[in-house]
């Protein structure tokens, strides 16, 4: 009976202080929600990708070759254990009728399964399915798509469906090509029966032993890299035999054509001899001007034309022989999923969200725990008289403690359960809903992750049960008589400001009270400042992330790169010499200036450090090159190219711990490794770049650099027509628009902005709850003091201002301190979010400080308005009555 009554009193206490109970639940809920929720988003994204890869049987690798692929290449790949191999066709096609650059593929059976969004998959060799992105009035179900290509048996195909391909997970990104304007607009798939060529275009490889591995994990990438290295080694040996095969095929064709030409020449010679004989007979009879003679002369003219064509054909055959004799070894390219359009960005998004989740929610949760700890401690302190009464009535310490443990447990349990459910099942859904417009994933699996849930639960229990037990253990050691007497208020002391007489004498009475109270209760002042600073810092960090995430694009393409287009030529063309591409650039009104440079992909290697790919730029005119690229680290003077070494990007130097004067090993595109001296370090935010003069390049590589690239400055006109004209030139193998790169990077950062917005909203909500809780604690601790000044004749507004003045000062200092916390928090998150290929500089705009500060003061004002109505209804008699 006794215990039942005591238990009922516990629930009455909850009902009596329902506002505080709910506020504790809300604080724990938001802390757990954000911690568990954001820690779940990254793994859920990876789970989505893994599930998609399994469902669509997405290839681990795709192999392409400049010499085509055969069954022998397939057999070579099959030598690797667990390898599942599928041969296929692929080629780029410019659809002039619809002005679209289309990548055409053969339909696979075992890998890279398509998802029809409308219609069905092809059943006949005359049917085709098209990228859903290409659907239009011209390209619709039942319409005909014309593809003129020598690899196909026919030219017209009926569109029977629109599909999504697992090779293109990003709805907007389709990659680059060497035709049209250089950007792929979409893809199409045909049955293999529609192709007539013997050599295949690509090999899709999937390893069964990697199926159950997380495709985004380091372990998976390490294992795949080992298999890739094995394949590279096999194909390095295969290149020579494939060259011999190509030469043999070419020589057979040449021999066949040579025999054909020889037969034609024999026939032509015989016909010519016969005509000469006929003409000689007519000449002896003086009838060369007769009708028969004119006919013979006409036939001789025809034979002369045929002889001319035959001679040209022989010359082509001779050139073909020379080409066959000088045929280079074919190269084999092994591309993993990272090269698929949009895949690397998706993985990067998951990694960055995971990196952000390691700092932002943890700090958020820390603030929530701090306030919860304080609230629970204060609640137990308020019940000192009740604890003393129960001890005097004979209740055991354990029986007394149950009531407060139950209160703390119910608050923690409710907050944790709701936080876990909303965090794991709702917050990721909000993020995925935002991302659905960008990616083709239709199903986002949601999971509960053990580690963050356990950590959140332990932290919540420490904040509630831990604080309650700590205070109870201290109070239960006291005697009932001591507990029944209220604690004496803190002794007033002279504060530092009072010792500055000229300043103190100018303060009003109310101001003096405010400053005395602030310094009298230092712990409360520190707690309030910390709470407000934490919330302001969280909001500012949210805005700072939004500002900083978009900064690399702006800085890279406005402060560093000052060109608009990159035109890449084939190895046989010297950009420094007159050529067809140069002619097109000179004739275009959109082009202002061009600079020929040598450019290629290089790899940096160092023991115990991950290999890094970089773009190498070599110029013979360092002064002019400075007008196209500014090599300027943040806050430093511009870096100049010299013949004493190379300039590498700042992030590359940090990864390899390189300082000016150090050396680094660089592997060229042809596989040759050279020792590079780093003369200076330049700024770079996206990717890695290396710059050097032509003279230094020749010094370290022992070869001269032949310009193969144009850096182009334009008049900001549309480059569509210019790129189309350039792609018509045979020597141009590709164009890269800086605007296209900017758009792609902006799409990637836009995905993170949605997550950051969630941070800002939750941080603002936490700020409001924290301010409300701290203000209530402040009032409850000073109920006798506030009642006293009301009894002394203070009006309601004056009593409110008694609290408001203190809160304004604490909010001001907390906000200013919060700006520093926000900067440190943003810096830490950006450090973790930055990857090997992108650097996020710390950028927080002035408007972000203003908005974060205003939000803090607005929440404070709302809380104080609510406080005003509470203070109007203070029970002065109950607060001031004697305790004995």
CSV table of N, CA, C and O in Angstrom, one decimal, residues 530-631:
chain,number,residue,atom,x,y,z
A,530,UNK,N,27.3,28.8,-22.0
A,530,UNK,CA,27.7,27.6,-22.8
A,530,UNK,C,26.5,27.0,-23.6
A,530,UNK,O,26.7,26.6,-24.8
A,531,UNK,N,25.3,27.0,-23.0
A,531,UNK,CA,24.2,26.5,-23.7
A,531,UNK,C,23.8,27.3,-24.9
A,531,UNK,O,23.6,26.8,-26.0
A,532,UNK,N,23.8,28.6,-24.7
A,532,UNK,CA,23.5,29.5,-25.9
A,532,UNK,C,24.6,29.5,-26.9
A,532,UNK,O,24.3,29.4,-28.1
A,533,UNK,N,25.9,29.4,-26.4
A,533,UNK,CA,27.0,29.4,-27.4
A,533,UNK,C,26.9,28.1,-28.2
A,533,UNK,O,27.2,28.1,-29.4
A,534,UNK,N,26.6,27.0,-27.5
A,534,UNK,CA,26.5,25.7,-28.3
A,534,UNK,C,25.5,25.8,-29.3
A,534,UNK,O,25.7,25.3,-30.5
A,535,UNK,N,24.3,26.3,-29.0
A,535,UNK,CA,23.2,26.3,-30.0
A,535,UNK,C,23.5,27.3,-31.1
A,535,UNK,O,23.2,27.0,-32.3
A,536,UNK,N,24.0,28.5,-30.8
A,536,UNK,CA,24.4,29.4,-31.8
A,536,UNK,C,25.5,28.9,-32.7
A,536,UNK,O,25.5,29.0,-33.9
A,537,UNK,N,26.5,28.2,-32.0
A,537,UNK,CA,27.6,27.6,-32.8
A,537,UNK,C,27.0,26.5,-33.8
A,537,UNK,O,27.5,26.4,-34.9
A,538,UNK,N,26.0,25.7,-33.3
A,538,UNK,CA,25.4,24.7,-34.2
A,538,UNK,C,24.7,25.3,-35.4
A,538,UNK,O,24.9,24.9,-36.5
A,539,UNK,N,24.0,26.4,-35.1
A,539,UNK,CA,23.3,27.1,-36.3
A,539,UNK,C,24.3,27.7,-37.2
A,539,UNK,O,24.2,27.6,-38.4
A,540,UNK,N,25.3,28.4,-36.7
A,540,UNK,CA,26.3,29.0,-37.5
A,540,UNK,C,27.1,27.9,-38.3
A,540,UNK,O,27.4,28.2,-39.5
A,541,UNK,N,27.4,26.8,-37.7
A,541,UNK,CA,28.1,25.7,-38.4
A,541,UNK,C,27.2,25.2,-39.6
A,541,UNK,O,27.7,24.9,-40.6
A,542,UNK,N,25.9,25.2,-39.4
A,542,UNK,CA,25.0,24.8,-40.4
A,542,UNK,C,25.1,25.7,-41.6
A,542,UNK,O,25.3,25.3,-42.8
A,543,UNK,N,25.0,27.0,-41.3
A,543,UNK,CA,25.1,28.1,-42.4
A,543,UNK,C,26.6,28.1,-42.9
A,543,UNK,O,26.7,28.3,-44.1
A,544,UNK,N,27.6,27.8,-42.1
A,544,UNK,CA,28.9,27.8,-42.5
A,544,UNK,C,29.2,26.7,-43.5
A,544,UNK,O,29.9,26.8,-44.5
A,545,UNK,N,28.6,25.5,-43.2
A,545,UNK,CA,28.7,24.3,-44.1
A,545,UNK,C,28.1,24.7,-45.5
A,545,UNK,O,28.6,24.3,-46.5
A,546,UNK,N,26.9,25.3,-45.4
A,546,UNK,CA,26.3,25.7,-46.7
A,546,UNK,C,27.1,26.6,-47.5
A,546,UNK,O,27.2,26.5,-48.7
A,547,UNK,N,27.8,27.6,-46.8
A,547,UNK,CA,28.7,28.5,-47.5
A,547,UNK,C,29.9,27.9,-48.0
A,547,UNK,O,30.4,28.1,-49.2
A,548,UNK,N,30.5,27.0,-47.2
A,548,UNK,CA,31.8,26.4,-47.5
A,548,UNK,C,31.7,25.3,-48.6
A,548,UNK,O,32.6,25.1,-49.4
A,549,UNK,N,30.6,24.6,-48.6
A,549,UNK,CA,30.4,23.5,-49.5
A,549,UNK,C,30.4,24.0,-51.0
A,549,UNK,O,30.9,23.3,-51.9
A,550,UNK,N,29.9,25.2,-51.2
A,550,UNK,CA,29.8,25.7,-52.5
A,550,UNK,C,31.1,26.5,-52.9
A,550,UNK,O,31.2,26.9,-54.0
A,551,UNK,N,31.9,26.7,-51.9
A,551,UNK,CA,33.1,27.6,-52.1
A,551,UNK,C,34.1,27.0,-53.1
A,551,UNK,O,34.7,27.8,-53.9
A,552,UNK,N,34.4,25.7,-53.1
A,552,UNK,CA,35.5,25.2,-53.9
A,552,UNK,C,35.2,25.5,-55.4
A,552,UNK,O,36.2,25.8,-56.2
A,553,UNK,N,34.0,25.4,-55.8
A,553,UNK,CA,33.6,25.6,-57.2
A,553,UNK,C,33.9,27.1,-57.6
A,553,UNK,O,34.6,27.4,-58.6
A,554,UNK,N,33.5,28.0,-56.7
A,554,UNK,CA,33.7,29.4,-57.0
A,554,UNK,C,35.2,29.8,-57.0
A,554,UNK,O,35.6,30.5,-57.9
A,555,UNK,N,35.9,29.2,-56.1
A,555,UNK,CA,37.3,29.6,-56.0
A,555,UNK,C,38.1,28.9,-57.1
A,555,UNK,O,39.0,29.6,-57.7
A,556,UNK,N,37.8,27.7,-57.4
A,556,UNK,CA,38.6,27.0,-58.4
A,556,UNK,C,38.4,27.6,-59.8
A,556,UNK,O,39.4,27.8,-60.5
A,557,UNK,N,37.2,28.0,-60.1
A,557,UNK,CA,36.9,28.4,-61.5
A,557,UNK,C,36.8,30.0,-61.7
A,557,UNK,O,36.5,30.4,-62.7
A,558,UNK,N,37.1,30.7,-60.6
A,558,UNK,CA,37.1,32.1,-60.7
A,558,UNK,C,38.5,32.7,-60.3
A,558,UNK,O,39.0,33.6,-60.9
A,559,UNK,N,39.0,32.1,-59.2
A,559,UNK,CA,40.3,32.6,-58.7
A,559,UNK,C,41.5,32.0,-59.3
A,559,UNK,O,42.6,32.6,-59.4
A,560,UNK,N,41.4,30.7,-59.7
A,560,UNK,CA,42.5,29.9,-60.1
A,560,UNK,C,42.5,29.7,-61.6
A,560,UNK,O,43.5,30.1,-62.3
A,561,UNK,N,41.4,29.2,-62.2
A,561,UNK,CA,41.4,28.9,-63.6
A,561,UNK,C,40.7,30.1,-64.3
A,561,UNK,O,39.6,30.5,-63.9
A,562,UNK,N,41.3,30.6,-65.4
A,562,UNK,CA,40.7,31.7,-66.1
A,562,UNK,C,40.5,31.4,-67.5
A,562,UNK,O,40.6,32.3,-68.4
A,563,UNK,N,40.2,30.1,-67.8
A,563,UNK,CA,39.9,29.7,-69.2
A,563,UNK,C,38.5,29.1,-69.1
A,563,UNK,O,38.0,28.7,-68.1
A,564,UNK,N,37.8,29.0,-70.3
A,564,UNK,CA,36.5,28.5,-70.4
A,564,UNK,C,36.3,27.1,-71.1
A,564,UNK,O,35.3,26.5,-71.0
A,565,UNK,N,37.4,26.7,-71.8
A,565,UNK,CA,37.3,25.5,-72.6
A,565,UNK,C,38.6,24.9,-72.7
A,565,UNK,O,39.6,25.6,-72.9
A,566,UNK,N,38.7,23.5,-72.7
A,566,UNK,CA,39.9,22.8,-72.9
A,566,UNK,C,39.7,21.9,-74.1
A,566,UNK,O,38.7,21.1,-74.2
A,567,UNK,N,40.5,22.1,-75.1
A,567,UNK,CA,40.4,21.3,-76.4
A,567,UNK,C,41.6,20.3,-76.4
A,567,UNK,O,42.8,20.8,-76.4
A,568,UNK,N,41.4,19.0,-76.4
A,568,UNK,CA,42.4,18.0,-76.4
A,568,UNK,C,42.6,17.5,-77.9
A,568,UNK,O,41.6,17.1,-78.5
A,569,UNK,N,43.8,17.4,-78.3
A,569,UNK,CA,44.1,16.9,-79.7
A,569,UNK,C,44.8,15.5,-79.6
A,569,UNK,O,45.2,15.1,-78.5
A,570,UNK,N,44.8,14.8,-80.7
A,570,UNK,CA,45.4,13.5,-80.7
A,570,UNK,C,46.9,13.6,-80.7
A,570,UNK,O,47.5,14.7,-80.9
A,571,UNK,N,47.6,12.5,-80.5
A,571,UNK,CA,49.1,12.5,-80.3
A,571,UNK,C,49.8,13.0,-81.6
A,571,UNK,O,51.0,13.4,-81.5
A,572,UNK,N,49.2,12.8,-82.7
A,572,UNK,CA,49.8,13.1,-84.0
A,572,UNK,C,49.8,14.6,-84.3
A,572,UNK,O,50.5,15.1,-85.3
A,573,UNK,N,49.0,15.4,-83.6
A,573,UNK,CA,48.9,16.8,-83.9
A,573,UNK,C,49.6,17.7,-82.9
A,573,UNK,O,49.5,17.5,-81.7
A,574,UNK,N,50.3,18.7,-83.4
A,574,UNK,CA,51.0,19.6,-82.5
A,574,UNK,C,50.2,20.9,-82.4
A,574,UNK,O,50.0,21.6,-83.4
A,575,UNK,N,49.7,21.2,-81.2
A,575,UNK,CA,48.9,22.4,-81.1
A,575,UNK,C,49.6,23.7,-81.3
A,575,UNK,O,49.0,24.7,-81.7
A,576,UNK,N,51.0,23.6,-81.2
A,576,UNK,CA,51.7,24.8,-81.5
A,576,UNK,C,51.9,25.1,-82.9
A,576,UNK,O,52.4,26.2,-83.3
A,577,UNK,N,51.6,24.1,-83.8
A,577,UNK,CA,51.7,24.3,-85.2
A,577,UNK,C,50.4,24.5,-85.9
A,577,UNK,O,49.3,24.1,-85.3
A,578,UNK,N,50.3,25.1,-87.1
A,578,UNK,CA,49.0,25.3,-87.7
A,578,UNK,C,48.3,24.0,-87.9
A,578,UNK,O,48.9,23.0,-88.4
A,579,UNK,N,47.0,24.0,-87.6
A,579,UNK,CA,46.2,22.7,-87.8
A,579,UNK,C,44.8,23.1,-87.9
A,579,UNK,O,44.4,24.3,-87.7
A,580,UNK,N,43.9,22.1,-88.2
A,580,UNK,CA,42.5,22.3,-88.5
A,580,UNK,C,41.8,22.9,-87.3
A,580,UNK,O,40.9,23.7,-87.4
A,581,UNK,N,42.1,22.3,-86.1
A,581,UNK,CA,41.5,22.8,-84.8
A,581,UNK,C,41.8,24.3,-84.6
A,581,UNK,O,40.9,25.0,-84.2
A,582,UNK,N,43.0,24.6,-84.8
A,582,UNK,CA,43.5,26.0,-84.6
A,582,UNK,C,42.7,26.9,-85.5
A,582,UNK,O,42.3,28.1,-85.2
A,583,UNK,N,42.4,26.5,-86.8
A,583,UNK,CA,41.7,27.3,-87.7
A,583,UNK,C,40.3,27.5,-87.2
A,583,UNK,O,39.7,28.6,-87.3
A,584,UNK,N,39.6,26.5,-86.7
A,584,UNK,CA,38.3,26.6,-86.2
A,584,UNK,C,38.2,27.6,-85.0
A,584,UNK,O,37.3,28.4,-85.0
A,585,UNK,N,39.2,27.5,-84.1
A,585,UNK,CA,39.2,28.4,-83.0
A,585,UNK,C,39.4,29.9,-83.4
A,585,UNK,O,38.8,30.8,-82.9
A,586,UNK,N,40.3,30.1,-84.5
A,586,UNK,CA,40.6,31.4,-85.0
A,586,UNK,C,39.3,32.1,-85.6
A,586,UNK,O,39.1,33.3,-85.5
A,587,UNK,N,38.6,31.2,-86.3
A,587,UNK,CA,37.4,31.7,-87.1
A,587,UNK,C,36.2,32.0,-86.1
A,587,UNK,O,35.3,32.7,-86.5
A,588,UNK,N,36.2,31.4,-84.9
A,588,UNK,CA,35.0,31.6,-84.1
A,588,UNK,C,35.0,32.9,-83.4
A,588,UNK,O,36.0,33.4,-82.8
A,589,UNK,N,33.8,33.6,-83.4
A,589,UNK,CA,33.7,34.9,-82.7
A,589,UNK,C,33.6,34.7,-81.2
A,589,UNK,O,33.8,35.7,-80.5
A,590,UNK,N,33.4,33.5,-80.7
A,590,UNK,CA,33.3,33.3,-79.3
A,590,UNK,C,34.6,33.2,-78.6
A,590,UNK,O,34.7,33.4,-77.4
A,591,UNK,N,35.7,33.0,-79.4
A,591,UNK,CA,37.0,32.8,-78.8
A,591,UNK,C,37.8,34.1,-78.8
A,591,UNK,O,37.9,34.9,-79.7
A,592,UNK,N,38.4,34.4,-77.6
A,592,UNK,CA,39.2,35.6,-77.4
A,592,UNK,C,40.7,35.3,-77.5
A,592,UNK,O,41.4,35.9,-78.3
A,593,UNK,N,41.1,34.3,-76.7
A,593,UNK,CA,42.5,33.9,-76.8
A,593,UNK,C,42.7,32.4,-76.6
A,593,UNK,O,41.8,31.8,-76.0
A,594,UNK,N,43.8,31.9,-77.1
A,594,UNK,CA,44.1,30.4,-76.9
A,594,UNK,C,45.5,30.3,-76.5
A,594,UNK,O,46.4,31.1,-76.8
A,595,UNK,N,45.8,29.2,-75.8
A,595,UNK,CA,47.2,29.0,-75.4
A,595,UNK,C,47.5,27.5,-75.5
A,595,UNK,O,46.8,26.6,-74.9
A,596,UNK,N,48.4,27.1,-76.4
A,596,UNK,CA,48.7,25.7,-76.5
A,596,UNK,C,49.6,25.2,-75.4
A,596,UNK,O,50.6,25.9,-75.1
A,597,UNK,N,49.3,24.1,-74.8
A,597,UNK,CA,50.1,23.5,-73.7
A,597,UNK,C,50.1,22.0,-73.9
A,597,UNK,O,49.3,21.4,-74.7
A,598,UNK,N,51.0,21.3,-73.2
A,598,UNK,CA,51.0,19.9,-73.1
A,598,UNK,C,50.3,19.4,-71.9
A,598,UNK,O,50.6,20.0,-70.8
A,599,UNK,N,49.4,18.5,-72.0
A,599,UNK,CA,48.7,18.0,-70.8
A,599,UNK,C,48.5,16.5,-70.9
A,599,UNK,O,48.3,15.9,-72.0
A,600,UNK,N,48.6,15.9,-69.7
A,600,UNK,CA,48.3,14.4,-69.6
A,600,UNK,C,48.0,14.1,-68.2
A,600,UNK,O,48.3,14.8,-67.3
A,601,UNK,N,47.4,12.9,-68.0
A,601,UNK,CA,47.1,12.4,-66.7
A,601,UNK,C,48.4,11.7,-66.1
A,601,UNK,O,49.0,10.9,-66.8
A,602,UNK,N,48.8,12.1,-64.9
A,602,UNK,CA,49.9,11.4,-64.2
A,602,UNK,C,49.5,10.9,-62.9
A,602,UNK,O,48.4,11.2,-62.4
A,603,UNK,N,50.4,10.0,-62.3
A,603,UNK,CA,50.1,9.4,-61.0
A,603,UNK,C,51.3,9.7,-60.1
A,603,UNK,O,52.4,9.5,-60.5
A,604,UNK,N,51.0,10.1,-58.9
A,604,UNK,CA,52.0,10.3,-57.9
A,604,UNK,C,52.1,9.1,-56.9
A,604,UNK,O,51.0,8.6,-56.5
A,605,UNK,N,53.3,8.7,-56.6
A,605,UNK,CA,53.4,7.5,-55.8
A,605,UNK,C,54.4,7.8,-54.6
A,605,UNK,O,55.4,8.5,-54.8
A,606,UNK,N,54.1,7.2,-53.5
A,606,UNK,CA,54.9,7.3,-52.3
A,606,UNK,C,54.6,6.2,-51.4
A,606,UNK,O,53.4,5.8,-51.2
A,607,UNK,N,55.6,5.6,-50.7
A,607,UNK,CA,55.5,4.5,-49.8
A,607,UNK,C,54.5,4.8,-48.7
A,607,UNK,O,54.6,5.9,-48.1
A,608,UNK,N,53.6,3.9,-48.4
A,608,UNK,CA,52.6,4.1,-47.3
A,608,UNK,C,51.6,5.2,-47.5
A,608,UNK,O,51.0,5.7,-46.6
A,609,UNK,N,51.5,5.6,-48.8
A,609,UNK,CA,50.5,6.7,-49.1
A,609,UNK,C,49.7,6.3,-50.4
A,609,UNK,O,50.3,5.7,-51.3
A,610,UNK,N,48.4,6.6,-50.4
A,610,UNK,CA,47.6,6.2,-51.5
A,610,UNK,C,48.0,6.9,-52.7
A,610,UNK,O,48.4,8.1,-52.7
A,611,UNK,N,48.1,6.2,-53.9
A,611,UNK,CA,48.4,6.8,-55.1
A,611,UNK,C,47.4,7.9,-55.5
A,611,UNK,O,46.2,7.7,-55.3
A,612,UNK,N,47.9,9.0,-56.0
A,612,UNK,CA,47.0,10.1,-56.4
A,612,UNK,C,47.2,10.5,-57.9
A,612,UNK,O,48.3,10.6,-58.4
A,613,UNK,N,46.0,10.6,-58.6
A,613,UNK,CA,46.1,11.0,-60.0
A,613,UNK,C,46.0,12.5,-60.1
A,613,UNK,O,45.4,13.2,-59.2
A,614,UNK,N,46.7,13.1,-61.1
A,614,UNK,CA,46.7,14.5,-61.2
A,614,UNK,C,46.8,14.9,-62.7
A,614,UNK,O,47.1,14.1,-63.6
A,615,UNK,N,46.4,16.1,-63.0
A,615,UNK,CA,46.5,16.7,-64.4
A,615,UNK,C,47.8,17.4,-64.5
A,615,UNK,O,48.1,18.4,-63.7
A,616,UNK,N,48.7,17.0,-65.4
A,616,UNK,CA,49.9,17.7,-65.7
A,616,UNK,C,49.8,18.7,-66.8
A,616,UNK,O,49.2,18.4,-67.8
A,617,UNK,N,50.2,20.0,-66.5
A,617,UNK,CA,50.3,21.0,-67.6
A,617,UNK,C,51.7,21.5,-67.8
A,617,UNK,O,52.4,21.9,-66.8
A,618,UNK,N,52.1,21.5,-69.0
A,618,UNK,CA,53.5,21.9,-69.4
A,618,UNK,C,53.4,23.0,-70.4
A,618,UNK,O,52.7,22.9,-71.4
A,619,UNK,N,54.0,24.1,-70.1
A,619,UNK,CA,54.0,25.3,-71.0
A,619,UNK,C,55.4,25.8,-71.3
A,619,UNK,O,56.3,25.7,-70.5
A,620,UNK,N,55.5,26.3,-72.5
A,620,UNK,CA,56.7,26.9,-73.0
A,620,UNK,C,56.7,28.4,-72.8
A,620,UNK,O,57.7,29.1,-73.1
A,621,UNK,N,55.6,29.0,-72.3
A,621,UNK,CA,55.5,30.4,-72.1
A,621,UNK,C,54.9,30.6,-70.7
A,621,UNK,O,53.6,30.8,-70.6
A,622,UNK,N,55.7,30.7,-69.7
A,622,UNK,CA,55.3,30.8,-68.3
A,622,UNK,C,54.5,32.1,-68.1
A,622,UNK,O,53.6,32.1,-67.3
A,623,UNK,N,55.0,33.2,-68.7
A,623,UNK,CA,54.4,34.5,-68.5
A,623,UNK,C,52.9,34.5,-69.0
A,623,UNK,O,52.0,35.0,-68.3
A,624,UNK,N,52.7,34.0,-70.2
A,624,UNK,CA,51.4,33.9,-70.7
A,624,UNK,C,50.5,32.9,-70.0
A,624,UNK,O,49.3,33.1,-69.8
A,625,UNK,N,51.1,31.8,-69.5
A,625,UNK,CA,50.3,30.8,-68.8
A,625,UNK,C,49.7,31.4,-67.5
A,625,UNK,O,48.7,31.0,-67.1
A,626,UNK,N,50.4,32.4,-66.9
A,626,UNK,CA,50.0,33.0,-65.7
A,626,UNK,C,48.6,33.7,-65.9
A,626,UNK,O,47.9,34.0,-64.9
A,627,UNK,N,48.3,34.1,-67.2
A,627,UNK,CA,47.1,34.7,-67.5
A,627,UNK,C,45.9,33.7,-67.5
A,627,UNK,O,44.7,34.1,-67.5
A,628,UNK,N,46.2,32.4,-67.6
A,628,UNK,CA,45.2,31.4,-67.7
A,628,UNK,C,45.0,30.6,-66.4
A,628,UNK,O,44.0,30.1,-66.1
A,629,UNK,N,46.1,30.6,-65.6
A,629,UNK,CA,46.1,29.9,-64.3
A,629,UNK,C,46.8,30.7,-63.3
A,629,UNK,O,48.0,31.1,-63.5
A,630,UNK,N,46.1,31.0,-62.1
A,630,UNK,CA,46.8,31.7,-61.1
A,630,UNK,C,47.2,30.7,-60.0
A,630,UNK,O,46.3,30.1,-59.3
A,631,UNK,N,48.5,30.6,-59.8
A,631,UNK,CA,49.0,29.6,-58.8
A,631,UNK,C,49.2,30.4,-57.5
A,631,UNK,O,50.4,30.7,-57.1
